[in-house]
Amino acid sequence: MPLRLPSTSASSLIWLLEVTFAGKIYRFSTTPVDVLKDDGTYISFAGGLDDPGFSESLSRFDHSIDQQVISLDLDFGIDVASQIEKGHYLSGAKSELSCVLVSNGSIQQTYERRLVALCGFITTPQYAFPDQPKGIVSLSIEGSVAQDRGLIILPEHSIQQGISTANITPDDGKPYPLVFGTPGTYTDPEGTSNHVPGSPGYILEYNYTTEQAIKLLIAGHHVNAEVVYLINGDGQEMSFAVTNTVDEIGRQIAYCQMSYSGLFTSTEPYWVNWRSTAYNFSGYRFGGGLKNPWGTSVELDGAGDVIRYILQFSTLEIDHGEFASVSDYLNQFKVSGYINDFETSPWDWVSTLAEVLPITIKNGPKGLYPIVHDVRAPSSYGFSVDASIEFQQASAVQVEVGLSEIYNSISIGYAFDAKQNVPLRYGVTGIKKSGDPSSFSTASTRTSIARYGQRWRRIESAYVYERSTAQRIIRYISDTEALPARSVQYRASPRFAFLTLGDIVSLTDSNLGFTNQACFVSAKAWDVDSWVFTLTIDRIPDRDSYTS
């Protein structure tokens, strides 16, 4: 995320722009200025930059990567056309937009502590205008997001005769699956553990004479489990010890030796059921797939850590530090499953998982970073702001959604049977049904149903097996969709630059009847000489207090 500026009594703000072109850094600013560096030297910005019209916003329900774009007219003070004819490229030139605060004529930050608002590249430049100086360029700067060309499972990570195995196998060409958590195990409302196919198993070695699988690949990496249950096409299951080893060319795999069993003598698909380490069999420990490399738990099953792990394969710029900082919160959401698709990019997979999590992923100066929506965080967690001449209402209050977008009865299908690809359990919020522990209600759903009637939304997640996680998900969705949110804009002095997207604000404004009202920053824009913030207020009856 962007570096947060401190709260100061700043009276103005200066925008800085740096463009690297033809082996030189060109520096522009909205006011000519020398900016002090930490080492005591200065960097000069010569002016020549109009108000860049910077703005950014977020949506809790949009999981596409937004592309920030600003358009500018600049005078580089050189013959741009001649430089381009020498082989220098202006299109694609690296650019950075930042700002510093000014108070009583003094800049409040060193160069290293400036607020970087946008890192990107020049696109669609126009130059060599016949009636203007040779240095004039009209251009756009786009944030540095591109298509994720990374792969979670590389094509060569597959069963290949002579490479993965010395034998011909019916599953030649199948991918090495990536397994996390304990897919296939869930608990019913009575507290009984149920076990179903959780991930595929592929034949690594096969005896065509006896029609018997000898080795079954269960993961393309080492796993935490010492024993798993294997299930054949007829639904028969048996426990097998797990061997963590390497294939013929040294890549990590996990497999089960099956040669002593007569149960598995067909080439029908095999499946693996993974169980918690609370189970053991003849001295062997059950367990899940990938071990957690950050050591916060035995299994890699917290949503925050799983996202961090998968994004390691991405070719996009990732702010790994910010993902690490929110992982503890997201790890409350337990996930299990497998990936066995050669074509799935890390971003595609993460954005699918994020659809059921209280998170928005944005593009920042250091790459993609997460914004967590903890809608039940008390207002005391936020920045306390009182309406004043420095932070004053600038718009009417807007109710954000119509009746068609209100949902107060949320159903989630979870605990997927990997073989059938169907959910086996459902969690429901809206109206608490007597004797049904899978259903519950909240103050938000009860209030909404009383006002608007019952309005259903149904979702599914193939990566959720725990009832507590399913209930966390639908509680979050009902908190944000059962009652219409409101938004209002405030015009703020430059010193409020420290507020960033997603920040919780504890707002007091007697004009609106707000006293320490919890809201969050959903948009931020610079307008000539001040910030314009959009604050969104969720209506959550059992979080907020209301005056009569």
Coordinates of C-alpha atoms in Angstrom, one line a residue:
M1 CA 0.0 0.0 0.0
P2 CA 1.2 3.6 -0.3
L3 CA 3.4 5.0 2.4
R4 CA 1.1 6.8 4.9
L5 CA 1.8 10.5 5.3
P6 CA 1.8 11.9 8.9
S7 CA -1.0 14.1 10.2
T8 CA 0.4 17.6 10.3
S9 CA -0.9 21.2 10.1
A10 CA 0.0 21.4 6.4
S11 CA -1.5 24.2 4.5
S12 CA -0.8 22.9 1.0
L13 CA 0.4 20.0 -1.1
I14 CA 2.9 19.8 -4.0
W15 CA 2.7 17.0 -6.6
L16 CA 5.9 15.6 -7.9
L17 CA 6.4 13.6 -11.2
E18 CA 9.5 11.7 -12.3
V19 CA 9.9 10.3 -15.8
T20 CA 12.8 8.2 -16.9
F21 CA 13.5 8.8 -20.6
A22 CA 16.6 8.5 -22.8
G23 CA 18.8 7.7 -19.8
K24 CA 17.8 10.7 -17.7
I25 CA 15.2 11.3 -15.0
Y26 CA 13.0 14.3 -15.8
R27 CA 11.4 15.9 -12.8
F28 CA 8.2 18.0 -12.8
S29 CA 6.1 19.5 -10.0
T30 CA 3.1 21.7 -9.5
T31 CA 5.4 24.3 -7.8
P32 CA 9.2 24.5 -8.3
V33 CA 10.7 23.0 -5.2
D34 CA 13.9 21.5 -3.8
V35 CA 13.2 18.4 -1.7
L36 CA 15.6 17.4 1.0
K37 CA 16.9 13.8 1.1
D38 CA 17.7 11.8 4.2
D39 CA 21.5 12.2 3.4
G40 CA 21.2 16.0 3.5
T41 CA 21.3 16.6 -0.3
Y42 CA 18.5 18.1 -2.4
I43 CA 16.6 17.0 -5.5
S44 CA 15.2 19.8 -7.6
F45 CA 11.8 19.7 -9.3
A46 CA 11.4 22.4 -11.9
G47 CA 7.6 22.9 -12.0
G48 CA 5.7 22.5 -15.3
L49 CA 3.1 20.0 -13.9
D50 CA -0.5 20.9 -13.8
D51 CA -2.9 19.4 -11.2
P52 CA -2.8 15.7 -12.1
G53 CA -6.4 15.1 -11.1
F54 CA -5.4 12.1 -9.0
S55 CA -8.2 9.9 -7.7
E56 CA -8.7 6.3 -6.5
S57 CA -11.6 4.2 -5.2
L58 CA -12.5 0.7 -4.1
S59 CA -15.4 -1.6 -4.3
R60 CA -15.8 -4.5 -1.8
F61 CA -17.6 -6.5 -4.5
D62 CA -15.3 -6.0 -7.5
H63 CA -12.4 -8.4 -7.7
S64 CA -10.8 -7.2 -11.0
I65 CA -7.5 -5.4 -10.9
D66 CA -8.2 -1.7 -11.6
Q67 CA -5.9 0.3 -13.8
Q68 CA -5.1 3.7 -12.6
V69 CA -4.6 6.2 -15.4
I70 CA -3.8 10.0 -15.4
S71 CA -3.4 12.2 -18.5
L72 CA -0.9 15.0 -18.7
D73 CA 0.7 17.6 -21.0
L74 CA 4.5 18.0 -20.2
D75 CA 7.4 20.0 -21.7
F76 CA 10.6 18.0 -21.5
G77 CA 12.6 20.9 -22.7
I78 CA 14.4 18.8 -25.3
D79 CA 13.8 17.7 -28.9
V80 CA 11.7 14.7 -28.1
A81 CA 11.4 13.5 -31.7
S82 CA 15.2 13.4 -32.2
Q83 CA 15.7 11.4 -29.1
I84 CA 13.1 8.9 -30.3
E85 CA 14.8 8.6 -33.7
K86 CA 18.0 7.8 -31.8
G87 CA 16.3 4.7 -30.5
H88 CA 14.9 5.9 -27.2
Y89 CA 11.4 4.9 -26.3
L90 CA 9.0 7.2 -24.6
S91 CA 6.1 4.8 -24.7
G92 CA 6.7 2.5 -21.7
A93 CA 9.0 5.0 -19.9
K94 CA 8.9 4.4 -16.2
S95 CA 7.0 7.2 -14.3
E96 CA 6.1 8.0 -10.7
L97 CA 3.6 10.4 -9.2
S98 CA 4.1 11.5 -5.6
C99 CA 3.4 14.3 -3.3
V100 CA 4.7 16.2 -0.2
L101 CA 3.0 18.4 2.3
V102 CA 3.9 22.1 2.9
S103 CA 3.4 24.0 6.2
N104 CA 4.4 27.7 6.5
G105 CA 6.5 27.3 3.4
S106 CA 8.4 24.3 4.7
I107 CA 8.2 20.8 3.2
Q108 CA 7.2 18.3 5.9
Q109 CA 8.8 15.2 4.5
T110 CA 12.1 14.1 3.0
Y111 CA 12.2 12.7 -0.5
E112 CA 12.3 9.2 0.9
R113 CA 9.1 9.8 3.0
R114 CA 7.1 11.3 0.1
L115 CA 3.6 9.8 -0.6
V116 CA 3.9 7.7 -3.8
A117 CA 0.5 7.8 -5.4
L118 CA 1.1 6.0 -8.7
C119 CA 3.9 4.0 -10.2
G120 CA 3.5 3.1 -13.9
F121 CA 4.5 3.6 -17.5
I122 CA 3.8 6.2 -20.2
T123 CA 1.3 5.1 -22.8
T124 CA 0.0 6.6 -26.1
P125 CA 2.3 9.6 -26.1
Q126 CA 1.9 12.3 -28.7
Y127 CA 4.8 14.5 -29.6
A128 CA 6.2 16.7 -32.4
F129 CA 3.2 19.0 -32.6
P130 CA 3.8 21.4 -35.6
D131 CA 2.8 24.6 -33.7
Q132 CA 4.4 23.9 -30.3
P133 CA 7.9 23.6 -28.8
K134 CA 9.7 20.4 -29.5
G135 CA 9.6 19.2 -25.9
I136 CA 5.8 19.2 -25.6
V137 CA 4.3 15.7 -25.1
S138 CA 0.7 14.7 -24.4
L139 CA 0.6 11.4 -22.6
S140 CA -1.0 9.1 -20.2
I141 CA 0.5 7.3 -17.3
E142 CA -1.0 3.9 -16.4
G143 CA -0.4 1.9 -13.2
S144 CA 2.0 -1.0 -13.6
V145 CA -0.5 -3.8 -13.8
A146 CA -0.4 -6.3 -16.6
Q147 CA -1.7 -9.8 -17.3
D148 CA -0.5 -12.4 -14.8
R149 CA 1.6 -14.8 -16.9
G150 CA 2.5 -16.9 -14.0
L151 CA 1.3 -20.4 -13.5
I152 CA 0.6 -22.3 -10.3
I153 CA 1.3 -25.7 -12.0
L154 CA 3.9 -25.7 -14.8
P155 CA 3.3 -27.9 -17.8
E156 CA 6.4 -30.0 -17.0
H157 CA 5.0 -30.7 -13.5
S158 CA 3.1 -33.7 -14.8
I159 CA 3.3 -37.5 -14.9
Q160 CA 5.6 -38.3 -17.8
Q161 CA 7.0 -41.7 -18.6
G162 CA 10.8 -41.8 -18.1
I163 CA 10.7 -38.5 -16.3
S164 CA 8.2 -38.7 -13.5
T165 CA 8.0 -42.5 -13.5
A166 CA 9.8 -45.3 -15.2
N167 CA 6.5 -47.0 -16.2
I168 CA 3.7 -46.5 -18.6
T169 CA 0.7 -45.3 -16.7
P170 CA -3.0 -44.7 -17.6
D171 CA -2.6 -41.2 -16.1
D172 CA 0.3 -40.1 -18.3
G173 CA 0.1 -36.3 -18.7
K174 CA -1.9 -35.6 -15.5
P175 CA -0.7 -32.6 -13.5
Y176 CA 1.0 -32.8 -10.1
P177 CA -1.8 -31.5 -7.9
L178 CA -1.2 -28.8 -5.3
V179 CA -3.1 -29.6 -2.1
F180 CA -3.7 -27.4 0.9
G181 CA -5.6 -27.9 4.1
T182 CA -7.6 -31.1 4.6
P183 CA -10.0 -31.3 1.7
G184 CA -12.8 -33.9 1.9
T185 CA -13.3 -33.8 5.7
Y186 CA -16.2 -31.8 7.3
T187 CA -18.3 -32.0 10.4
D188 CA -22.1 -32.3 10.3
P189 CA -24.4 -30.4 12.7
E190 CA -24.4 -33.3 15.1
G191 CA -20.7 -33.0 15.4
T192 CA -19.9 -36.2 13.4
S193 CA -16.9 -36.1 11.1
N194 CA -17.7 -37.0 7.5
H195 CA -15.1 -38.1 4.9
V196 CA -15.5 -37.8 1.1
P197 CA -13.2 -37.4 -1.9
G198 CA -11.2 -34.3 -1.4
S199 CA -8.6 -34.3 -4.2
P200 CA -7.6 -36.5 -7.1
G201 CA -5.0 -39.3 -7.0
Y202 CA -3.1 -40.2 -10.2
I203 CA -1.5 -43.5 -11.0
L204 CA 2.2 -43.1 -10.9
E205 CA 3.0 -46.8 -11.5
Y206 CA 0.6 -49.5 -12.9
N207 CA 0.8 -53.2 -13.5
Y208 CA -1.1 -54.0 -16.7
T209 CA -0.9 -57.7 -16.1
T210 CA -2.6 -57.7 -12.8
E211 CA -4.5 -54.4 -13.6
Q212 CA -3.4 -53.0 -10.3
A213 CA -2.1 -49.5 -9.4
I214 CA 1.2 -49.8 -7.6
K215 CA 1.9 -46.2 -6.7
L216 CA -0.7 -43.3 -6.5
L217 CA 0.5 -39.7 -6.7
I218 CA -1.4 -37.6 -4.2
A219 CA 0.6 -34.3 -4.5
G220 CA 3.3 -32.5 -6.5
H221 CA 5.1 -31.5 -3.2
H222 CA 5.8 -32.9 0.2
V223 CA 2.8 -33.1 2.5
N224 CA 2.1 -32.9 6.2
A225 CA 0.1 -36.2 6.3
E226 CA 1.7 -39.4 7.2
V227 CA -1.4 -41.4 6.2
V228 CA -4.4 -40.7 4.0
Y229 CA -7.5 -42.5 2.9
L230 CA -7.7 -43.5 -0.8
I231 CA -11.1 -44.0 -2.5
N232 CA -11.6 -45.9 -5.7
G233 CA -14.2 -45.4 -8.4
D234 CA -16.6 -47.7 -6.6
G235 CA -16.4 -45.7 -3.4
Q236 CA -14.3 -48.2 -1.5
E237 CA -11.8 -46.6 0.8
M238 CA -8.6 -47.8 2.6
S239 CA -5.9 -46.0 4.6
F240 CA -2.4 -45.9 3.1
A241 CA 0.9 -44.6 4.4
V242 CA 2.4 -41.5 2.6
T243 CA 5.9 -41.3 1.2
N244 CA 7.4 -37.9 0.7
T245 CA 10.2 -38.2 -1.9
V246 CA 11.3 -36.9 -5.3
D247 CA 10.6 -38.0 -8.9
E248 CA 13.1 -39.2 -11.4
I249 CA 14.5 -35.7 -11.9
G250 CA 14.4 -34.5 -8.3
R251 CA 11.0 -32.7 -8.0
Q252 CA 9.2 -33.2 -4.7
I253 CA 6.2 -35.5 -4.8
A254 CA 4.0 -37.4 -2.3
Y255 CA 2.6 -40.8 -3.1
C256 CA 1.1 -43.9 -1.6
Q257 CA 2.3 -47.5 -2.2
M258 CA -0.7 -49.6 -3.0
S259 CA 0.8 -52.9 -4.3
Y260 CA -0.4 -55.0 -1.3
S261 CA -4.0 -54.1 -1.7
G262 CA -6.5 -56.0 -3.8
L263 CA -9.1 -53.3 -3.5
F264 CA -7.7 -51.0 -6.1
T265 CA -7.5 -53.1 -9.2
S266 CA -9.3 -50.8 -11.8
T267 CA -8.2 -47.8 -13.7
E268 CA -11.2 -45.8 -12.6
P269 CA -10.4 -42.4 -11.1
Y270 CA -8.9 -42.5 -7.6
W271 CA -9.6 -39.9 -4.9
V272 CA -7.8 -38.8 -1.7
N273 CA -9.4 -37.9 1.6
W274 CA -7.3 -35.8 4.0
R275 CA -8.0 -35.7 7.7
S276 CA -6.9 -33.5 10.6
T277 CA -3.8 -34.3 12.6
A278 CA -6.2 -35.1 15.5
Y279 CA -6.6 -38.5 13.8
N280 CA -4.0 -41.2 13.8
F281 CA -3.8 -44.8 12.4
S282 CA -1.4 -47.5 13.7
G283 CA 1.1 -44.9 14.9
Y284 CA 0.9 -42.8 11.7
R285 CA -0.5 -39.2 11.8
F286 CA -3.2 -38.0 9.5
G287 CA -2.8 -34.5 8.2
G288 CA -3.2 -32.2 5.3
G289 CA -1.3 -31.2 2.2
L290 CA 1.2 -28.4 2.2
K291 CA 2.9 -27.5 5.4
N292 CA 2.6 -23.9 6.4
P293 CA 6.0 -22.3 5.5
W294 CA 5.3 -19.4 7.9
G295 CA 4.8 -21.8 10.8
T296 CA 1.6 -20.2 12.1
S297 CA -0.1 -23.7 12.1
V298 CA 0.8 -27.2 11.0
E299 CA -1.4 -27.0 7.9
L300 CA -1.4 -24.4 5.2
D301 CA -5.1 -23.7 5.7
G302 CA -5.6 -20.1 6.7
A303 CA -6.9 -18.0 3.8
G304 CA -4.3 -15.3 4.4
D305 CA -1.4 -17.7 4.2
V306 CA -2.8 -19.6 1.3
I307 CA -3.2 -16.4 -0.7
R308 CA 0.4 -15.4 0.2
Y309 CA 1.7 -18.9 -1.0
I310 CA -0.2 -18.8 -4.3
L311 CA 0.9 -15.2 -5.1
Q312 CA 4.5 -16.3 -5.0
F313 CA 3.9 -17.8 -8.4
S314 CA 2.6 -14.6 -9.9
T315 CA 4.4 -12.4 -12.4
L316 CA 2.6 -9.3 -11.2
E317 CA 4.2 -7.0 -8.7
I318 CA 3.0 -8.0 -5.3
D319 CA 3.4 -6.1 -2.0
H320 CA 4.2 -9.2 0.0
G321 CA 4.7 -7.3 3.2
E322 CA 1.1 -6.0 3.1
F323 CA -0.3 -9.4 2.5
A324 CA 1.7 -10.7 5.4
S325 CA 0.4 -7.9 7.6
V326 CA -3.3 -9.0 7.1
S327 CA -2.7 -12.7 7.1
D328 CA -3.6 -13.2 10.8
Y329 CA -7.0 -11.6 10.2
L330 CA -7.7 -13.6 7.1
N331 CA -6.4 -16.8 8.6
Q332 CA -9.6 -16.9 10.7
F333 CA -11.2 -18.2 7.4
K334 CA -10.0 -21.8 7.0
V335 CA -9.8 -23.2 3.5
S336 CA -8.9 -26.5 2.0
G337 CA -8.7 -27.8 -1.6
Y338 CA -6.5 -28.6 -4.5
I339 CA -5.3 -27.1 -7.8
N340 CA -4.7 -29.2 -10.8
D341 CA -5.2 -26.9 -13.7
F342 CA -2.2 -26.1 -15.9
E343 CA -3.7 -22.9 -17.2
T344 CA -4.9 -21.2 -14.0
S345 CA -2.8 -18.1 -13.2
P346 CA -2.2 -17.1 -9.5
W347 CA -4.3 -13.9 -9.9
D348 CA -7.2 -15.8 -11.4
W349 CA -7.2 -18.3 -8.6
V350 CA -6.8 -15.7 -5.8
S351 CA -9.5 -13.4 -7.2
T352 CA -11.9 -16.4 -7.2
L353 CA -11.2 -17.2 -3.6
A354 CA -11.4 -13.5 -2.6
E355 CA -15.1 -13.4 -3.8
V356 CA -16.1 -14.9 -0.4
L357 CA -13.6 -13.0 1.8
P358 CA -13.8 -9.6 3.3
I359 CA -11.0 -8.3 1.2
T360 CA -10.4 -6.0 -1.8
I361 CA -7.1 -6.3 -3.7
K362 CA -5.8 -3.0 -5.1
N363 CA -2.8 -1.9 -7.2
G364 CA -0.4 0.3 -5.3
P365 CA 3.1 1.7 -5.8
K366 CA 4.7 -1.5 -4.5
G367 CA 2.3 -3.8 -6.4
L368 CA -0.9 -5.5 -5.5
Y369 CA -1.9 -5.1 -1.9
P370 CA -4.9 -6.1 0.2
I371 CA -7.6 -4.0 1.9
V372 CA -9.5 -5.8 4.7
H373 CA -13.1 -4.9 5.3
D374 CA -13.6 -5.6 9.0
V375 CA -17.1 -4.2 9.1
R376 CA -17.5 -5.1 12.8
A377 CA -14.4 -3.3 14.0
P378 CA -15.5 -0.7 16.6
S379 CA -15.1 2.9 15.7
S380 CA -12.4 3.2 18.3
Y381 CA -10.1 1.3 15.9
G382 CA -10.3 4.1 13.3
F383 CA -9.0 7.6 12.9
S384 CA -11.2 10.0 15.0
V385 CA -12.4 12.9 12.8
D386 CA -14.7 15.8 13.8
A387 CA -16.5 17.8 11.1
S388 CA -14.9 21.3 10.9
I389 CA -13.7 23.9 8.4
E390 CA -10.9 21.5 7.6
F391 CA -13.2 18.5 7.1
Q392 CA -16.6 19.6 5.9
Q393 CA -19.5 17.9 4.3
A394 CA -19.4 18.4 0.5
S395 CA -22.3 16.3 -0.8
A396 CA -25.7 15.0 0.2
V397 CA -25.9 11.6 1.8
Q398 CA -26.4 9.0 -0.9
V399 CA -28.1 5.6 -0.2
E400 CA -25.9 3.3 -2.3
V401 CA -28.2 0.5 -3.4
G402 CA -31.8 -0.1 -4.5
L403 CA -34.1 -2.8 -3.3
S404 CA -32.9 -5.2 -6.1
E405 CA -29.4 -5.2 -4.4
I406 CA -30.6 -6.0 -0.9
Y407 CA -30.0 -9.5 0.3
N408 CA -30.9 -10.6 3.9
S409 CA -31.0 -14.4 3.6
I410 CA -27.6 -15.8 2.5
S411 CA -27.0 -19.4 1.7
I412 CA -23.5 -20.9 1.2
G413 CA -22.9 -24.3 -0.2
Y414 CA -19.6 -25.8 1.1
A415 CA -17.9 -29.1 2.0
F416 CA -17.5 -30.2 -1.7
D417 CA -17.3 -33.8 -2.8
A418 CA -14.5 -33.5 -5.3
K419 CA -15.7 -36.5 -7.3
Q420 CA -19.2 -35.2 -7.7
N421 CA -18.2 -31.5 -7.6
V422 CA -21.2 -30.7 -5.4
P423 CA -21.5 -29.1 -2.0
L424 CA -22.7 -31.5 0.8
R425 CA -23.4 -28.9 3.5
Y426 CA -25.2 -25.5 3.5
G427 CA -25.0 -22.6 5.9
V428 CA -27.9 -20.1 6.0
T429 CA -28.4 -16.7 7.7
G430 CA -31.6 -14.8 7.6
I431 CA -34.1 -16.5 9.9
K432 CA -33.0 -18.9 12.6
K433 CA -34.8 -22.2 12.2
S434 CA -35.5 -24.1 15.3
G435 CA -33.5 -27.3 15.5
D436 CA -31.2 -26.4 12.5
P437 CA -27.7 -25.5 13.8
S438 CA -26.7 -24.6 10.2
S439 CA -29.0 -21.5 10.3
F440 CA -28.7 -18.3 12.3
S441 CA -29.9 -14.7 12.2
T442 CA -28.3 -11.4 13.0
A443 CA -29.7 -8.0 13.9
S444 CA -29.1 -6.9 10.3
T445 CA -31.0 -9.8 8.7
R446 CA -33.9 -9.5 11.2
T447 CA -34.2 -5.8 10.6
S448 CA -33.9 -6.2 6.9
I449 CA -36.5 -9.0 6.6
A450 CA -38.9 -7.0 8.7
R451 CA -38.6 -4.0 6.3
Y452 CA -38.1 -5.6 2.9
G453 CA -39.2 -9.2 3.2
Q454 CA -37.0 -12.2 2.7
R455 CA -34.5 -11.7 -0.2
W456 CA -32.2 -14.6 -1.1
R457 CA -28.7 -14.8 -2.3
R458 CA -27.0 -18.2 -2.9
I459 CA -23.2 -18.7 -3.2
E460 CA -20.8 -21.7 -3.2
S461 CA -17.2 -22.2 -2.3
A462 CA -15.3 -25.3 -3.2
Y463 CA -12.6 -24.4 -0.7
V464 CA -14.6 -24.2 2.5
Y465 CA -15.1 -27.3 4.7
E466 CA -15.5 -25.8 8.2
R467 CA -18.9 -24.7 9.3
S468 CA -17.4 -21.8 11.4
T469 CA -15.8 -20.4 8.2
A470 CA -19.0 -20.8 6.2
Q471 CA -20.8 -18.8 8.9
R472 CA -18.1 -16.1 9.0
I473 CA -18.5 -15.6 5.3
I474 CA -22.3 -15.3 5.2
R475 CA -22.3 -13.1 8.3
Y476 CA -19.9 -10.7 6.5
I477 CA -22.1 -10.7 3.4
S478 CA -25.3 -10.1 5.3
D479 CA -23.6 -7.3 7.3
T480 CA -22.9 -5.5 4.0
E481 CA -25.9 -6.4 1.9
A482 CA -28.9 -6.8 4.3
L483 CA -29.3 -3.1 4.9
P484 CA -28.4 -0.3 2.4
A485 CA -25.1 1.4 3.0
R486 CA -24.9 5.2 2.7
S487 CA -22.1 7.4 1.4
V488 CA -21.2 11.0 1.8
Q489 CA -18.3 13.2 0.5
Y490 CA -16.2 15.5 2.7
R491 CA -13.8 18.1 1.5
A492 CA -10.6 18.1 3.6
S493 CA -7.5 20.1 4.0
P494 CA -4.2 18.8 2.6
R495 CA -3.1 17.5 6.0
F496 CA -5.6 14.7 5.7
A497 CA -3.5 13.1 3.0
F498 CA -2.7 10.4 5.7
L499 CA -6.1 8.8 5.1
T500 CA -6.0 6.0 2.6
L501 CA -8.5 3.6 1.0
G502 CA -10.2 1.2 3.4
D503 CA -9.3 3.2 6.5
I504 CA -11.9 3.2 9.3
V505 CA -12.9 6.7 10.3
S506 CA -14.8 7.5 13.6
L507 CA -16.8 10.4 12.3
T508 CA -18.6 13.0 14.5
D509 CA -20.8 15.5 12.6
S510 CA -23.8 17.0 14.5
N511 CA -25.3 18.1 11.1
L512 CA -25.8 14.4 10.3
G513 CA -26.4 13.2 13.8
F514 CA -23.1 11.2 13.8
T515 CA -21.2 10.7 17.1
N516 CA -18.2 8.4 16.6
Q517 CA -19.9 6.8 13.6
A518 CA -17.8 4.0 12.1
C519 CA -17.3 4.5 8.3
F520 CA -14.6 3.7 5.8
V521 CA -12.8 5.6 3.1
S522 CA -14.1 4.3 -0.2
A523 CA -12.7 7.0 -2.5
K524 CA -10.0 9.7 -2.4
A525 CA -9.4 12.4 -4.9
W526 CA -7.3 15.6 -5.1
D527 CA -9.3 18.6 -6.3
V528 CA -7.3 21.8 -6.9
D529 CA -6.3 22.6 -3.3
S530 CA -8.0 20.0 -1.1
W531 CA -8.9 16.3 -0.8
V532 CA -12.3 15.0 -1.5
F533 CA -13.1 11.8 0.5
T534 CA -16.0 9.5 0.0
L535 CA -17.0 7.8 3.3
T536 CA -19.2 4.8 3.3
I537 CA -21.4 3.9 6.3
D538 CA -22.7 0.4 6.7
R539 CA -25.8 0.1 8.8
I540 CA -25.2 -2.6 11.3
P541 CA -27.7 -2.4 14.2
D542 CA -25.8 -4.4 16.8
R543 CA -22.6 -2.5 16.1
D544 CA -23.9 1.1 16.0
S545 CA -25.9 3.1 18.5
Y546 CA -28.8 5.2 17.2
T547 CA -30.4 8.3 18.7
S548 CA -34.2 8.4 18.9

